[in-house]
Tab-separated table of C-alpha atoms in Angstrom:
chain	number	residue	atom	x	y	z
V	15	UNK	CA	28.088	63.301	0.885
V	16	UNK	CA	30.503	66.025	1.906
V	17	UNK	CA	32.116	66.496	5.298
V	18	UNK	CA	29.845	69.393	6.335
V	19	UNK	CA	26.691	67.295	5.830
V	20	UNK	CA	28.178	64.376	7.818
V	21	UNK	CA	29.084	66.676	10.702
V	22	UNK	CA	25.536	68.114	10.774
V	23	UNK	CA	24.052	64.604	10.857
V	24	UNK	CA	26.289	63.594	13.758
V	25	UNK	CA	25.350	66.780	15.647
V	26	UNK	CA	21.642	66.146	15.055
V	27	UNK	CA	22.020	62.539	16.218
V	28	UNK	CA	23.717	63.666	19.417
V	29	UNK	CA	20.977	66.237	20.062
V	30	UNK	CA	18.319	63.584	19.504
V	31	UNK	CA	20.041	61.196	21.903
V	32	UNK	CA	20.405	63.981	24.467
V	33	UNK	CA	16.712	64.861	24.245
V	34	UNK	CA	15.781	61.201	24.530
V	35	UNK	CA	17.977	60.855	27.613
V	36	UNK	CA	16.354	63.911	29.216
V	37	UNK	CA	12.893	62.524	28.487
V	38	UNK	CA	13.737	59.144	30.020
V	39	UNK	CA	15.334	60.827	33.047
V	40	UNK	CA	12.305	63.032	33.568
V	41	UNK	CA	9.960	60.051	33.347
V	42	UNK	CA	12.076	58.117	35.854
V	43	UNK	CA	12.175	61.065	38.266
V	44	UNK	CA	8.412	61.537	37.975
V	45	UNK	CA	7.813	57.888	38.816
V	46	UNK	CA	10.184	58.063	41.765
V	47	UNK	CA	8.411	61.154	43.104
V	48	UNK	CA	5.033	59.452	42.759
V	49	UNK	CA	6.342	56.361	44.542
V	50	UNK	CA	7.807	58.503	47.322
V	51	UNK	CA	4.557	60.424	47.696
V	52	UNK	CA	2.591	57.174	47.899
V	53	UNK	CA	5.011	55.824	50.491
V	54	UNK	CA	4.790	59.057	52.480
V	55	UNK	CA	0.991	58.881	52.438
V	56	UNK	CA	1.086	55.278	53.647
V	57	UNK	CA	3.489	56.183	56.445
V	58	UNK	CA	1.243	59.068	57.501
V	59	UNK	CA	-1.751	56.739	57.633
V	60	UNK	CA	0.210	54.254	59.715
V	61	UNK	CA	1.522	56.885	62.171
V	62	UNK	CA	0.393	56.104	65.695
V	63	UNK	CA	-2.032	58.604	67.305
V	64	UNK	CA	-0.675	61.029	69.879
V	65	UNK	CA	-0.986	60.426	73.599
V	66	UNK	CA	-3.700	63.093	73.805
V	67	UNK	CA	-5.705	61.530	70.952
V	68	UNK	CA	-5.479	58.129	72.591
V	69	UNK	CA	-6.513	59.633	75.927
V	70	UNK	CA	-9.558	61.334	74.390
V	71	UNK	CA	-10.567	58.191	72.524
V	72	UNK	CA	-10.477	56.019	75.630
V	73	UNK	CA	-11.915	58.553	78.086
V	74	UNK	CA	-15.601	58.266	77.183
V	75	UNK	CA	-17.789	57.028	80.018
V	76	UNK	CA	-20.801	55.147	78.594
V	77	UNK	CA	-22.723	55.714	81.834
V	78	UNK	CA	-22.233	59.494	81.742
V	79	UNK	CA	-25.334	61.668	81.216
V	80	UNK	CA	-23.251	64.098	79.161
V	81	UNK	CA	-22.650	64.083	75.382
V	82	UNK	CA	-19.332	62.935	73.945
V	83	UNK	CA	-18.053	66.426	73.071
V	84	UNK	CA	-18.350	67.589	76.699
V	85	UNK	CA	-16.613	64.445	77.927
V	86	UNK	CA	-13.798	64.997	75.419
V	87	UNK	CA	-13.486	68.611	76.588
V	88	UNK	CA	-13.160	67.537	80.223
V	89	UNK	CA	-10.636	64.835	79.304
V	90	UNK	CA	-8.547	67.364	77.344
V	91	UNK	CA	-8.440	69.785	80.294
V	92	UNK	CA	-7.634	66.959	82.727
V	93	UNK	CA	-4.755	65.888	80.466
V	94	UNK	CA	-3.466	69.480	80.400
V	95	UNK	CA	-3.642	69.783	84.191
V	96	UNK	CA	-1.775	66.537	84.728
V	97	UNK	CA	0.984	66.833	82.137
V	98	UNK	CA	1.416	70.605	81.754
V	99	UNK	CA	0.712	71.834	85.297
V	100	UNK	CA	1.625	68.813	87.449
V	101	UNK	CA	-1.748	68.364	89.121
V	102	UNK	CA	-2.402	65.135	91.007
V	103	UNK	CA	-5.441	63.196	92.271
V	104	UNK	CA	-7.434	64.302	89.221
V	105	UNK	CA	-11.017	63.091	88.977
V	106	UNK	CA	-13.809	63.818	86.481
V	107	UNK	CA	-17.274	64.208	88.034
V	108	UNK	CA	-20.515	63.614	86.127
V	109	UNK	CA	-22.986	63.943	88.996
V	110	UNK	CA	-23.318	66.358	91.896
V	111	UNK	CA	-21.342	65.466	95.035
V	112	UNK	CA	-24.258	66.908	97.033
V	113	UNK	CA	-26.839	64.721	95.289
V	114	UNK	CA	-25.346	61.718	93.466
V	115	UNK	CA	-28.536	61.198	91.432
V	116	UNK	CA	-28.402	64.736	90.009
V	117	UNK	CA	-26.229	65.212	86.899
V	118	UNK	CA	-23.973	68.242	86.717
V	119	UNK	CA	-24.572	70.740	83.878
V	120	UNK	CA	-21.364	69.329	82.348
V	121	UNK	CA	-18.469	67.177	83.572
V	122	UNK	CA	-16.381	68.929	86.233
V	123	UNK	CA	-12.823	68.145	87.263
V	124	UNK	CA	-11.348	68.082	90.735
V	125	UNK	CA	-7.687	67.801	91.556
V	126	UNK	CA	-4.766	68.958	93.653
V	127	UNK	CA	-2.452	71.633	92.164
V	128	UNK	CA	1.239	71.638	93.107
V	129	UNK	CA	0.798	74.907	95.048
V	130	UNK	CA	-1.992	77.091	96.417
V	131	UNK	CA	-3.938	78.918	93.693
V	132	UNK	CA	-5.828	81.398	95.861
V	133	UNK	CA	-5.365	82.673	99.406
V	134	UNK	CA	-8.022	84.636	101.290
V	135	UNK	CA	-6.755	88.082	102.294
V	136	UNK	CA	-7.343	87.459	106.032
V	137	UNK	CA	-5.631	84.088	105.799
V	138	UNK	CA	-2.733	85.764	104.020
V	139	UNK	CA	-2.238	88.124	106.978
V	140	UNK	CA	-2.425	85.243	109.457
V	141	UNK	CA	0.131	83.246	107.483
V	142	UNK	CA	2.521	86.200	107.355
V	143	UNK	CA	2.265	86.706	111.119
V	144	UNK	CA	2.890	83.008	111.742
V	145	UNK	CA	5.676	82.822	109.180
V	146	UNK	CA	3.913	79.991	107.387
V	147	UNK	CA	3.189	79.160	103.752
V	148	UNK	CA	-0.240	78.263	102.421
V	149	UNK	CA	-0.543	74.601	101.499
V	150	UNK	CA	-2.172	73.425	98.284
V	151	UNK	CA	-5.907	72.719	98.284
V	152	UNK	CA	-8.095	70.612	96.037
V	153	UNK	CA	-9.872	72.707	93.424
V	154	UNK	CA	-12.876	72.477	91.139
V	155	UNK	CA	-12.186	72.987	87.426
V	156	UNK	CA	-14.925	73.943	84.958
V	157	UNK	CA	-13.991	73.051	81.337
V	158	UNK	CA	-15.241	75.399	78.606
V	159	UNK	CA	-14.636	76.371	74.990
V	160	UNK	CA	-13.424	79.841	74.044
V	161	UNK	CA	-16.535	80.524	71.942
V	162	UNK	CA	-18.934	79.737	74.781
V	163	UNK	CA	-20.862	82.566	76.405
V	164	UNK	CA	-21.180	82.331	80.177
V	165	UNK	CA	-23.727	84.153	82.330
V	166	UNK	CA	-24.270	84.499	86.085
V	167	UNK	CA	-27.172	82.075	85.790
V	168	UNK	CA	-25.011	79.397	84.151
V	169	UNK	CA	-22.282	79.810	86.754
V	170	UNK	CA	-24.949	79.672	89.467
V	171	UNK	CA	-26.225	76.338	88.132
V	172	UNK	CA	-22.730	74.931	88.574
V	173	UNK	CA	-22.142	76.405	92.045
V	174	UNK	CA	-25.511	75.134	93.310
V	175	UNK	CA	-24.448	71.526	92.706
V	176	UNK	CA	-20.942	71.506	94.205
V	177	UNK	CA	-19.466	71.857	97.665
V	178	UNK	CA	-16.949	74.449	98.757
V	179	UNK	CA	-14.081	71.975	98.469
V	180	UNK	CA	-13.919	68.798	96.356
V	181	UNK	CA	-14.013	66.141	99.037
V	182	UNK	CA	-11.849	63.061	99.303
V	183	UNK	CA	-13.042	62.381	102.841
V	184	UNK	CA	-15.615	63.712	105.282
V	185	UNK	CA	-12.959	65.920	106.904
V	186	UNK	CA	-11.977	67.831	103.766
V	187	UNK	CA	-14.811	70.357	103.916
V	188	UNK	CA	-13.570	71.821	107.225
V	189	UNK	CA	-9.857	71.531	106.537
V	190	UNK	CA	-9.443	75.278	105.859
V	191	UNK	CA	-11.640	77.592	107.979
V	192	UNK	CA	-10.815	80.531	105.699
V	193	UNK	CA	-12.337	78.856	102.670
V	194	UNK	CA	-16.006	79.732	103.014
V	195	UNK	CA	-16.873	80.764	99.442
V	196	UNK	CA	-17.221	78.363	96.552
V	197	UNK	CA	-14.894	78.847	93.607
V	198	UNK	CA	-14.030	77.114	90.358
V	199	UNK	CA	-11.127	77.348	87.992
V	200	UNK	CA	-12.621	78.179	84.585
V	201	UNK	CA	-10.526	76.313	82.002
V	202	UNK	CA	-10.964	77.950	78.595
V	203	UNK	CA	-9.788	75.841	75.653
V	204	UNK	CA	-8.862	77.593	72.396
V	205	UNK	CA	-9.027	76.045	68.911
V	206	UNK	CA	-5.262	75.430	68.971
V	207	UNK	CA	-5.657	73.416	72.224
V	208	UNK	CA	-4.209	76.225	74.360
V	209	UNK	CA	-5.840	76.263	77.805
V	210	UNK	CA	-6.158	79.432	79.913
V	211	UNK	CA	-7.377	79.340	83.526
V	212	UNK	CA	-9.394	81.949	85.462
V	213	UNK	CA	-10.529	81.840	89.098
V	214	UNK	CA	-14.293	82.443	89.415
V	215	UNK	CA	-15.852	82.969	92.877
V	216	UNK	CA	-19.457	82.429	93.885
V	217	UNK	CA	-20.253	85.936	95.077
V	218	UNK	CA	-18.122	88.848	96.247
V	219	UNK	CA	-14.791	88.185	97.928
V	220	UNK	CA	-12.516	90.481	99.887
V	221	UNK	CA	-9.629	91.852	97.776
V	222	UNK	CA	-6.229	90.330	98.364
V	223	UNK	CA	-3.566	92.350	100.175
V	224	UNK	CA	-0.356	93.286	98.354
């Protein structure tokens, strides 16, 4: 066998070994990727639920006359008020404060915002003359989904079953003489959990002064 043939055989052997090494390396990498993916899936399954998920899971009231999805909606809005907007004294209501045996159309929320949300125009003038600042008041909050369609009749059903002010004591109703019209804060929840709030009055109110 001449030298040229021997050199070709050695070259072919090296190429074969190189291809075999690449094949083994690829197999090893594939197995490692599969193992990593399996481990990642296990870790994802074992990840603890978020604080909001835990709150929603534990917020169901078995004695409530409302279905679970409406209770979850109210709990989600209450969580947003407390942790995103610093509300305090938050309470979820399932029955009318005017008639405890009458269920509300859906769970409503009451709570105290960190500052006043709405000031009557006449009260605003009186506060300016006195050099005072309006103090925060307890508010009603009506949870809703973005896709829901609201009508005057549906709002009226809610207003008929609530008082002007969410009461903590018998003196709360008369605490602000300027607050004579019922109002709710309509909390609209989007699919991405964003919550937008709108003030809705029961009837016509005097425009605010600039």
